[in-house]
């Protein structure tokens, strides 16, 4: 056969292979973006970032044909990520899967027509038997399930530097009287008693909620957020007095710091305590701190038998150009393997009830027991107690209070925002 003819045949065959391989490899490698998934969250600091990366890696190992992009947006509590999500959903550029706080924060996107129900996934994977009914219910609307709960976090925790407490012979405070006694003692030693980072407004609301938990029962607190309990009450005024006094013992630069910066103040010993959700343990462990050696924890005053619940749930938008792959990702996130990998690093309890916690950290194993035994309250600062619109108004009112300390103005702000309590989820 003539050499020139052979070359032509090889060239045609090579083009054919490339075309097939190209379209196949383009599809499979995600180069075309056809099977590239991007996951939008605000998990960017320490243990939470490690947790997210672990499940992205785990998924890609099981689905080598799908590229997953971590589109996380920094800003604790979703301060920035939520704005990006809104723009992307409304702009026709939805992420394949996104993080939201379970409940109203997630479901508001269904009301806007952007969420895909996950009922088939729950059925096909037997999730109705292994996810707590409460969490499924929290992420459902009109009989359909719109969220996959990833975890259970707890907000009513005081974290403290164990070495500072040991050095000054300080016992963890069980009441706010003890808290302020300790604060005076620490301040006299030149140590910031309470670290605060409210660059993300939500973290000041979290401290305010600790003061509320000192005054209200779980039942009465829930009625604040259904509108059945007046905002102007002796309990509310007492909580605001306590909150104001707590603020007097915080670092001056608090408005420039996010939660992880405040956690670093406790790590360095510059500050002694931090009231924060228990992603803090994931952060400490990612910095190689040891529980009960480097850091300790205690429930915030008068809430020793209350688990102030935070839930992160994943939503899947409608109108995706690769719904099958997105479903495969959600399916992986809901698996026992992913729930274990994610929560072990995150510092949270798996939402899924059949995960073996034997390898989990000291704090998380204790938290899992508490979750079974304690009274559950759905956290306001955790973004799940009521509508996102109302909670955002609370954030604004809290952050004005941080500087103005005007109790009447604060209560009026909540009363003015009351109509948002009934905001369509
Ligand atoms: C919360 C979220 C946690 C963690 C924390 C710090 O809103 O539920 O998973 O991300 O913010 O950003």
CSV table of C-alpha atoms and ligand atoms in Angstrom, one decimal:
chain,number,residue,atom,x,y,z
A,1,UNK,CA,0.0,0.0,0.0
A,2,UNK,CA,1.4,3.4,-1.0
A,3,UNK,CA,2.9,5.2,2.0
A,4,UNK,CA,0.9,8.4,1.1
A,5,UNK,CA,-2.4,6.4,1.2
A,6,UNK,CA,-1.4,4.8,4.5
A,7,UNK,CA,-0.7,8.2,6.0
A,8,UNK,CA,-4.1,9.5,4.8
A,9,UNK,CA,-5.9,6.4,6.4
A,10,UNK,CA,-3.9,6.9,9.7
A,11,UNK,CA,-4.7,10.7,9.7
A,12,UNK,CA,-8.5,10.0,9.1
A,13,UNK,CA,-8.5,7.3,11.9
A,14,UNK,CA,-6.6,9.7,14.2
A,15,UNK,CA,-9.2,12.5,13.5
A,16,UNK,CA,-12.0,10.0,14.1
A,17,UNK,CA,-10.5,8.9,17.4
A,18,UNK,CA,-9.9,12.5,18.6
A,19,UNK,CA,-13.4,13.5,17.6
A,20,UNK,CA,-14.9,10.5,19.5
A,21,UNK,CA,-12.3,10.7,22.3
A,22,UNK,CA,-12.6,14.4,22.4
A,23,UNK,CA,-16.4,14.4,22.7
A,24,UNK,CA,-16.2,11.4,25.1
A,25,UNK,CA,-13.2,12.9,27.0
A,26,UNK,CA,-14.7,16.4,26.9
A,27,UNK,CA,-18.0,15.0,28.3
A,28,UNK,CA,-16.2,12.8,30.8
A,29,UNK,CA,-13.5,15.1,31.9
A,30,UNK,CA,-15.8,18.0,32.4
A,31,UNK,CA,-13.5,20.1,30.3
A,32,UNK,CA,-16.5,21.3,28.4
A,33,UNK,CA,-18.1,22.2,31.7
A,34,UNK,CA,-20.9,19.8,30.7
A,35,UNK,CA,-20.1,17.6,33.7
A,36,UNK,CA,-18.4,20.1,35.9
A,37,UNK,CA,-20.3,20.7,39.1
A,38,UNK,CA,-19.8,23.8,41.3
A,39,UNK,CA,-20.7,23.8,45.0
A,40,UNK,CA,-21.5,27.1,46.6
A,41,UNK,CA,-21.0,27.4,50.4
A,42,UNK,CA,-19.4,29.6,52.9
A,43,UNK,CA,-17.2,26.8,54.4
A,44,UNK,CA,-13.8,28.4,54.0
A,45,UNK,CA,-12.1,28.5,57.5
A,46,UNK,CA,-10.2,25.6,59.2
A,47,UNK,CA,-12.2,22.5,59.9
A,48,UNK,CA,-15.2,23.5,57.8
A,49,UNK,CA,-13.0,24.0,54.7
A,50,UNK,CA,-11.3,20.6,55.4
A,51,UNK,CA,-14.7,19.0,55.8
A,52,UNK,CA,-15.9,20.3,52.5
A,53,UNK,CA,-12.7,19.4,50.6
A,54,UNK,CA,-12.9,15.9,52.1
A,55,UNK,CA,-16.3,15.2,50.5
A,56,UNK,CA,-15.4,16.9,47.2
A,57,UNK,CA,-12.4,14.6,47.1
A,58,UNK,CA,-14.4,11.6,48.1
A,59,UNK,CA,-17.0,12.2,45.4
A,60,UNK,CA,-14.4,12.7,42.7
A,61,UNK,CA,-12.7,9.4,43.7
A,62,UNK,CA,-16.1,7.7,43.1
A,63,UNK,CA,-16.9,9.7,39.9
A,64,UNK,CA,-13.7,10.3,38.0
A,65,UNK,CA,-15.8,11.5,35.1
A,66,UNK,CA,-17.1,14.5,37.0
A,67,UNK,CA,-15.1,17.5,38.0
A,68,UNK,CA,-16.2,19.3,41.1
A,69,UNK,CA,-15.4,23.0,41.7
A,70,UNK,CA,-15.4,24.4,45.2
A,71,UNK,CA,-17.1,27.8,44.7
A,72,UNK,CA,-17.1,28.6,48.4
A,73,UNK,CA,-17.4,32.3,49.3
A,74,UNK,CA,-15.7,33.5,52.5
A,75,UNK,CA,-17.7,35.3,55.1
A,76,UNK,CA,-18.9,33.5,58.2
A,77,UNK,CA,-22.6,32.6,58.4
A,78,UNK,CA,-23.0,33.1,54.7
A,79,UNK,CA,-22.7,36.9,54.9
A,80,UNK,CA,-21.3,37.0,51.4
A,81,UNK,CA,-22.2,33.6,50.0
A,82,UNK,CA,-25.9,34.2,50.3
A,83,UNK,CA,-25.7,37.3,48.2
A,84,UNK,CA,-23.7,35.4,45.5
A,85,UNK,CA,-26.3,32.6,45.6
A,86,UNK,CA,-29.2,35.1,45.1
A,87,UNK,CA,-27.4,36.7,42.2
A,88,UNK,CA,-26.6,33.4,40.6
A,89,UNK,CA,-30.0,31.9,41.0
A,90,UNK,CA,-31.7,35.0,39.6
A,91,UNK,CA,-29.1,35.4,36.9
A,92,UNK,CA,-29.6,32.0,35.4
A,93,UNK,CA,-26.2,30.7,36.6
A,94,UNK,CA,-27.2,28.4,39.4
A,95,UNK,CA,-24.6,26.4,41.3
A,96,UNK,CA,-25.2,22.6,41.1
A,97,UNK,CA,-25.6,22.4,44.9
A,98,UNK,CA,-25.5,25.1,47.6
A,99,UNK,CA,-25.3,25.3,51.4
A,100,UNK,CA,-28.1,27.1,53.3
A,101,UNK,CA,-29.3,27.1,56.9
A,102,UNK,CA,-31.9,24.4,57.2
A,103,UNK,CA,-35.5,25.6,57.3
A,104,UNK,CA,-36.7,29.0,56.1
A,105,UNK,CA,-33.3,30.1,54.8
A,106,UNK,CA,-33.3,27.2,52.4
A,107,UNK,CA,-37.0,27.1,51.7
A,108,UNK,CA,-37.2,30.7,50.6
A,109,UNK,CA,-35.5,29.6,47.4
A,110,UNK,CA,-38.4,27.2,46.7
A,111,UNK,CA,-40.9,29.9,47.1
A,112,UNK,CA,-38.9,31.8,44.4
A,113,UNK,CA,-39.1,28.7,42.2
A,114,UNK,CA,-35.4,27.8,42.3
A,115,UNK,CA,-35.3,24.5,44.2
A,116,UNK,CA,-35.6,21.0,43.0
A,117,UNK,CA,-37.4,18.5,45.3
A,118,UNK,CA,-35.2,15.7,46.5
A,119,UNK,CA,-38.0,13.2,47.4
A,120,UNK,CA,-36.9,10.6,44.8
A,121,UNK,CA,-33.3,10.6,46.2
A,122,UNK,CA,-34.7,10.1,49.7
A,123,UNK,CA,-36.8,7.2,48.5
A,124,UNK,CA,-34.1,5.6,46.3
A,125,UNK,CA,-31.5,5.8,49.1
A,126,UNK,CA,-33.7,4.9,52.1
A,127,UNK,CA,-32.9,8.2,53.7
A,128,UNK,CA,-36.4,8.4,55.3
A,129,UNK,CA,-35.2,5.7,57.7
A,130,UNK,CA,-31.9,7.2,58.6
A,131,UNK,CA,-32.4,11.0,58.7
A,132,UNK,CA,-34.3,12.4,61.8
A,133,UNK,CA,-37.9,13.2,61.0
A,134,UNK,CA,-37.4,16.7,62.6
A,135,UNK,CA,-34.6,17.6,60.2
A,136,UNK,CA,-36.5,16.3,57.2
A,137,UNK,CA,-39.6,18.2,58.2
A,138,UNK,CA,-37.5,21.4,58.8
A,139,UNK,CA,-36.3,21.1,55.2
A,140,UNK,CA,-39.7,20.3,53.6
A,141,UNK,CA,-42.6,22.4,52.3
A,142,UNK,CA,-46.0,21.5,51.1
A,143,UNK,CA,-45.2,17.8,51.5
A,144,UNK,CA,-42.0,17.9,49.4
A,145,UNK,CA,-38.4,17.6,50.7
A,146,UNK,CA,-36.1,20.3,49.4
A,147,UNK,CA,-32.9,20.0,51.5
A,148,UNK,CA,-30.4,17.4,52.5
A,149,UNK,CA,-29.4,18.1,56.1
A,150,UNK,CA,-25.6,17.8,56.4
A,151,UNK,CA,-25.2,18.2,60.2
A,152,UNK,CA,-26.3,19.4,63.6
A,153,UNK,CA,-24.2,22.1,65.2
A,154,UNK,CA,-24.8,23.8,68.6
A,155,UNK,CA,-24.6,27.5,69.2
A,156,UNK,CA,-24.9,27.9,73.0
A,157,UNK,CA,-21.3,27.2,73.9
A,158,UNK,CA,-18.6,29.2,75.7
A,159,UNK,CA,-15.2,28.0,74.4
A,160,UNK,CA,-12.2,28.9,76.6
A,161,UNK,CA,-8.4,28.7,76.7
A,162,UNK,CA,-7.7,25.9,79.2
A,163,UNK,CA,-4.2,27.1,80.0
A,164,UNK,CA,-5.4,30.6,80.8
A,165,UNK,CA,-8.1,29.3,83.1
A,166,UNK,CA,-5.6,26.9,84.8
A,167,UNK,CA,-3.0,29.7,85.2
A,168,UNK,CA,-5.5,32.0,87.0
A,169,UNK,CA,-7.4,29.2,88.8
A,170,UNK,CA,-10.6,30.0,86.9
A,171,UNK,CA,-13.5,27.6,86.8
A,172,UNK,CA,-15.8,27.7,83.7
A,173,UNK,CA,-18.8,30.1,84.5
A,174,UNK,CA,-22.2,28.4,85.0
A,175,UNK,CA,-24.0,31.7,85.6
A,176,UNK,CA,-23.6,35.2,84.3
A,177,UNK,CA,-22.6,36.4,87.8
A,178,UNK,CA,-19.7,34.0,87.6
A,179,UNK,CA,-19.0,35.0,84.0
A,180,UNK,CA,-18.7,38.7,85.0
A,181,UNK,CA,-16.6,37.8,88.1
A,182,UNK,CA,-14.2,35.9,85.8
A,183,UNK,CA,-14.2,38.8,83.3
A,184,UNK,CA,-13.2,41.3,86.0
A,185,UNK,CA,-10.3,39.0,87.1
A,186,UNK,CA,-9.1,38.4,83.5
A,187,UNK,CA,-9.3,42.1,82.6
A,188,UNK,CA,-7.2,42.9,85.6
A,189,UNK,CA,-4.6,40.5,84.2
A,190,UNK,CA,-4.7,42.3,80.8
A,191,UNK,CA,-6.5,39.4,79.1
A,192,UNK,CA,-9.6,40.1,77.0
A,193,UNK,CA,-12.3,38.1,78.7
A,194,UNK,CA,-14.6,37.6,75.7
A,195,UNK,CA,-13.4,37.4,72.1
A,196,UNK,CA,-15.9,38.8,69.6
A,197,UNK,CA,-15.6,39.0,65.8
A,198,UNK,CA,-18.8,40.7,64.5
A,199,UNK,CA,-17.5,41.8,61.1
A,200,UNK,CA,-20.1,39.2,60.1
A,201,UNK,CA,-23.0,40.8,62.0
A,202,UNK,CA,-24.5,37.4,62.9
A,203,UNK,CA,-21.9,36.6,65.5
A,204,UNK,CA,-23.0,39.5,67.7
A,205,UNK,CA,-26.6,38.1,67.4
A,206,UNK,CA,-25.2,34.7,68.5
A,207,UNK,CA,-23.9,36.3,71.7
A,208,UNK,CA,-27.2,38.1,72.2
A,209,UNK,CA,-29.0,34.8,71.9
A,210,UNK,CA,-26.9,33.4,74.7
A,211,UNK,CA,-28.2,36.2,76.9
A,212,UNK,CA,-31.8,35.3,75.8
A,213,UNK,CA,-31.2,31.7,76.7
A,214,UNK,CA,-30.4,32.8,80.2
A,215,UNK,CA,-33.8,34.4,80.5
A,216,UNK,CA,-36.2,32.4,78.4
A,217,UNK,CA,-37.3,28.8,78.5
A,218,UNK,CA,-37.0,26.9,75.1
A,219,UNK,CA,-40.8,27.2,74.8
A,220,UNK,CA,-41.0,30.9,75.5
A,221,UNK,CA,-38.0,31.6,73.2
A,222,UNK,CA,-39.7,29.8,70.4
A,223,UNK,CA,-42.8,32.0,70.9
A,224,UNK,CA,-40.6,35.1,70.4
A,225,UNK,CA,-40.1,34.0,66.9
A,226,UNK,CA,-43.7,33.0,66.2
A,227,UNK,CA,-44.8,36.4,67.4
A,228,UNK,CA,-46.8,35.0,70.3
A,229,UNK,CA,-44.4,36.4,72.9
A,230,UNK,CA,-44.0,40.2,73.1
A,231,UNK,CA,-40.6,41.6,72.4
A,232,UNK,CA,-41.0,44.2,75.2
A,233,UNK,CA,-40.8,42.2,78.4
A,234,UNK,CA,-38.7,42.2,81.6
A,235,UNK,CA,-36.9,39.1,80.3
A,236,UNK,CA,-35.9,40.8,77.0
A,237,UNK,CA,-34.8,44.0,78.9
A,238,UNK,CA,-32.8,41.8,81.3
A,239,UNK,CA,-31.2,39.9,78.4
A,240,UNK,CA,-30.2,43.2,76.8
A,241,UNK,CA,-28.6,44.5,80.0
A,242,UNK,CA,-26.6,41.2,80.2
A,243,UNK,CA,-25.6,41.4,76.5
A,244,UNK,CA,-24.5,45.1,77.0
A,245,UNK,CA,-22.4,44.1,80.0
A,246,UNK,CA,-20.8,41.2,78.0
A,247,UNK,CA,-19.9,43.6,75.2
A,248,UNK,CA,-17.9,45.7,77.8
A,249,UNK,CA,-15.5,42.8,78.1
A,250,UNK,CA,-14.8,42.2,74.4
A,251,UNK,CA,-11.8,43.1,72.2
A,252,UNK,CA,-11.9,46.7,70.9
A,253,UNK,CA,-11.3,45.6,67.2
A,254,UNK,CA,-14.3,43.2,67.2
A,255,UNK,CA,-16.0,44.9,64.2
A,256,UNK,CA,-13.0,44.1,62.1
A,257,UNK,CA,-12.8,40.4,62.9
A,258,UNK,CA,-14.8,37.4,61.7
A,259,UNK,CA,-15.5,34.3,63.9
A,260,UNK,CA,-12.3,32.5,63.1
A,261,UNK,CA,-10.2,35.7,63.9
A,262,UNK,CA,-11.9,35.8,67.3
A,263,UNK,CA,-11.2,32.1,67.8
A,264,UNK,CA,-7.5,32.8,67.1
A,265,UNK,CA,-7.5,35.3,70.0
A,266,UNK,CA,-8.5,32.4,72.3
A,267,UNK,CA,-5.9,30.2,70.7
A,268,UNK,CA,-3.1,32.8,71.4
A,269,UNK,CA,-4.4,33.4,74.9
A,270,UNK,CA,-4.9,37.1,74.1
A,271,UNK,CA,-8.6,36.4,74.9
A,272,UNK,CA,-9.9,33.8,77.3
A,273,UNK,CA,-13.4,32.9,76.1
A,274,UNK,CA,-15.5,32.9,72.9
A,275,UNK,CA,-19.2,32.3,72.5
A,276,UNK,CA,-19.5,30.6,69.1
A,277,UNK,CA,-21.1,27.6,67.4
A,278,UNK,CA,-19.3,24.3,67.7
A,279,UNK,CA,-17.7,24.6,64.2
A,280,UNK,CA,-15.2,26.1,66.7
A,281,UNK,CA,-14.0,22.7,67.7
A,282,UNK,CA,-13.4,21.8,64.1
A,283,UNK,CA,-11.4,25.0,63.8
A,284,UNK,CA,-9.4,24.3,67.0
A,285,UNK,CA,-8.7,20.7,65.9
A,286,UNK,CA,-7.5,21.9,62.5
A,287,UNK,CA,-4.9,24.0,64.4
A,288,UNK,CA,-3.9,20.8,66.4
A,289,UNK,CA,-5.4,22.0,69.6
A,290,UNK,CA,-6.3,19.3,72.1
A,291,UNK,CA,-9.7,19.2,73.8
A,292,UNK,CA,-9.5,19.6,77.7
A,293,UNK,CA,-5.8,20.4,77.3
A,294,UNK,CA,-5.7,23.5,75.1
A,295,UNK,CA,-9.4,24.3,75.0
A,296,UNK,CA,-12.4,23.6,77.0
A,297,UNK,CA,-16.1,24.3,76.7
A,298,UNK,CA,-19.3,24.8,78.8
A,299,UNK,CA,-22.9,25.5,77.8
A,300,UNK,CA,-23.8,29.2,78.0
A,301,UNK,CA,-25.4,30.2,81.4
A,302,UNK,CA,-28.7,28.7,82.3
A,303,UNK,CA,-28.8,26.6,79.2
A,304,UNK,CA,-27.0,23.5,80.5
A,305,UNK,CA,-29.8,21.2,79.3
A,306,UNK,CA,-30.6,23.0,76.1
A,307,UNK,CA,-29.2,22.2,72.6
A,308,UNK,CA,-29.4,25.3,70.5
A,309,UNK,CA,-29.6,23.7,67.1
A,310,UNK,CA,-27.9,24.9,63.9
A,311,UNK,CA,-28.5,22.9,60.7
A,312,UNK,CA,-26.6,23.2,57.4
A,313,UNK,CA,-28.6,21.8,54.5
A,314,UNK,CA,-27.9,21.4,50.9
A,315,UNK,CA,-30.2,22.5,48.2
A,316,UNK,CA,-30.2,21.6,44.5
A,317,UNK,CA,-31.5,24.3,42.0
A,318,UNK,CA,-33.8,23.6,39.1
A,319,UNK,CA,-32.8,24.4,35.5
A,320,UNK,CA,-29.3,22.8,35.8
A,321,UNK,CA,-27.5,21.8,32.7
A,322,UNK,CA,-26.3,18.6,34.5
A,323,UNK,CA,-29.0,17.6,36.9
A,324,UNK,CA,-28.0,13.9,36.9
A,325,UNK,CA,-24.5,14.7,38.0
A,326,UNK,CA,-25.8,17.2,40.6
A,327,UNK,CA,-28.1,14.4,41.9
A,328,UNK,CA,-25.1,12.1,42.1
A,329,UNK,CA,-23.3,14.7,44.2
A,330,UNK,CA,-26.3,15.1,46.6
A,331,UNK,CA,-26.6,11.3,46.8
A,332,UNK,CA,-22.9,11.1,47.8
A,333,UNK,CA,-23.3,13.9,50.4
A,334,UNK,CA,-26.2,11.9,52.0
A,335,UNK,CA,-24.2,8.7,52.2
A,336,UNK,CA,-22.9,7.3,55.4
A,337,UNK,CA,-19.3,7.7,54.2
A,338,UNK,CA,-19.7,11.4,53.3
A,339,UNK,CA,-21.6,12.2,56.5
A,340,UNK,CA,-18.8,10.6,58.5
A,341,UNK,CA,-16.0,12.3,56.6
A,342,UNK,CA,-17.7,15.7,56.6
A,343,UNK,CA,-18.9,15.9,60.2
A,344,UNK,CA,-15.7,14.5,61.8
A,345,UNK,CA,-13.7,17.4,60.4
A,346,UNK,CA,-16.6,20.0,60.7
A,347,UNK,CA,-17.1,19.6,64.5
A,348,UNK,CA,-20.7,18.8,64.0
A,349,UNK,CA,-22.9,15.7,64.5
A,350,UNK,CA,-23.9,13.9,61.4
A,351,UNK,CA,-27.5,14.5,60.4
A,352,UNK,CA,-27.7,10.9,59.4
A,353,UNK,CA,-28.3,8.8,62.5
A,354,UNK,CA,-26.5,5.6,61.5
A,355,UNK,CA,-23.0,7.0,61.3
A,356,UNK,CA,-20.4,5.4,63.6
A,357,UNK,CA,-19.0,8.2,65.8
A,358,UNK,CA,-16.2,6.2,67.4
A,359,UNK,CA,-13.5,8.2,65.5
A,360,UNK,CA,-15.1,11.6,66.3
A,361,UNK,CA,-13.4,14.0,68.6
A,362,UNK,CA,-14.1,14.3,72.3
A,363,UNK,CA,-16.4,17.3,72.0
A,364,UNK,CA,-18.4,15.9,69.2
A,365,UNK,CA,-19.0,12.5,70.9
A,366,UNK,CA,-20.2,14.4,74.0
A,367,UNK,CA,-22.4,16.7,71.8
A,368,UNK,CA,-24.0,13.7,70.2
A,369,UNK,CA,-25.0,12.4,73.6
A,370,UNK,CA,-26.3,15.9,74.5
A,371,UNK,CA,-28.3,16.0,71.3
A,372,UNK,CA,-30.1,12.9,72.4
A,373,UNK,CA,-30.8,14.0,75.9
A,374,UNK,CA,-31.2,17.8,75.9
A,375,UNK,CA,-34.2,20.0,75.1
A,376,UNK,CA,-33.8,21.2,71.5
A,377,UNK,CA,-34.2,24.8,70.6
A,378,UNK,CA,-33.9,26.0,67.0
A,379,UNK,CA,-31.3,28.7,67.0
A,380,UNK,CA,-32.0,32.2,65.8
A,381,UNK,CA,-28.4,33.0,65.1
A,382,UNK,CA,-28.2,29.6,63.4
A,383,UNK,CA,-30.5,31.0,60.8
A,384,UNK,CA,-33.3,28.5,61.2
A,385,UNK,CA,-35.6,29.8,63.9
A,386,UNK,CA,-37.6,32.0,61.6
A,387,UNK,CA,-37.5,33.8,58.2
A,388,UNK,CA,-34.2,35.0,56.9
A,389,UNK,CA,-35.8,38.5,56.5
A,390,UNK,CA,-36.6,38.8,60.2
A,391,UNK,CA,-33.2,37.4,61.3
A,392,UNK,CA,-31.4,39.9,59.1
A,393,UNK,CA,-33.4,42.7,60.8
A,394,UNK,CA,-32.3,41.3,64.2
A,395,UNK,CA,-28.7,41.3,63.0
A,396,UNK,CA,-29.1,45.0,62.1
A,397,UNK,CA,-30.7,45.9,65.4
A,398,UNK,CA,-28.1,43.9,67.4
A,399,UNK,CA,-25.2,45.6,65.6
A,400,UNK,CA,-26.7,49.0,66.3
A,401,UNK,CA,-27.1,48.0,69.9
A,402,UNK,CA,-23.4,47.0,70.0
A,403,UNK,CA,-22.5,50.7,69.6
A,404,UNK,CA,-25.7,52.6,70.9
A,405,UNK,CA,-26.7,50.2,73.7
A,406,UNK,CA,-30.2,51.7,73.5
A,407,UNK,CA,-32.7,49.0,74.8
A,408,UNK,CA,-35.8,50.9,73.7
A,409,UNK,CA,-34.6,51.4,70.2
A,410,UNK,CA,-33.6,47.7,70.0
A,411,UNK,CA,-37.1,46.5,71.1
A,412,UNK,CA,-38.8,48.9,68.7
A,413,UNK,CA,-36.6,47.6,65.8
A,414,UNK,CA,-37.9,44.0,66.5
A,415,UNK,CA,-41.5,45.2,66.8
A,416,UNK,CA,-41.2,47.0,63.5
A,417,UNK,CA,-39.8,43.8,61.9
A,418,UNK,CA,-42.6,41.7,63.3
A,419,UNK,CA,-44.5,41.4,60.0
A,420,UNK,CA,-41.4,39.6,58.6
A,421,UNK,CA,-42.0,36.8,61.1
A,422,UNK,CA,-44.8,35.5,58.8
A,423,UNK,CA,-42.8,36.0,55.7
A,424,UNK,CA,-43.5,33.2,53.2
A,425,UNK,CA,-40.8,30.6,53.6
B,1,LIG,C1,-22.8,28.9,60.2
B,1,LIG,C2,-22.8,27.5,59.5
B,1,LIG,C3,-21.7,26.7,59.9
B,1,LIG,C4,-20.4,27.5,59.8
B,1,LIG,C5,-20.4,28.9,60.4
B,1,LIG,C6,-19.2,29.7,60.3
B,1,LIG,O1,-23.8,29.7,59.6
B,1,LIG,O2,-24.0,26.9,59.9
B,1,LIG,O3,-21.6,25.5,59.2
B,1,LIG,O4,-20.1,27.6,58.4
B,1,LIG,O5,-21.5,29.6,59.9
B,1,LIG,O6,-19.1,30.3,59.0
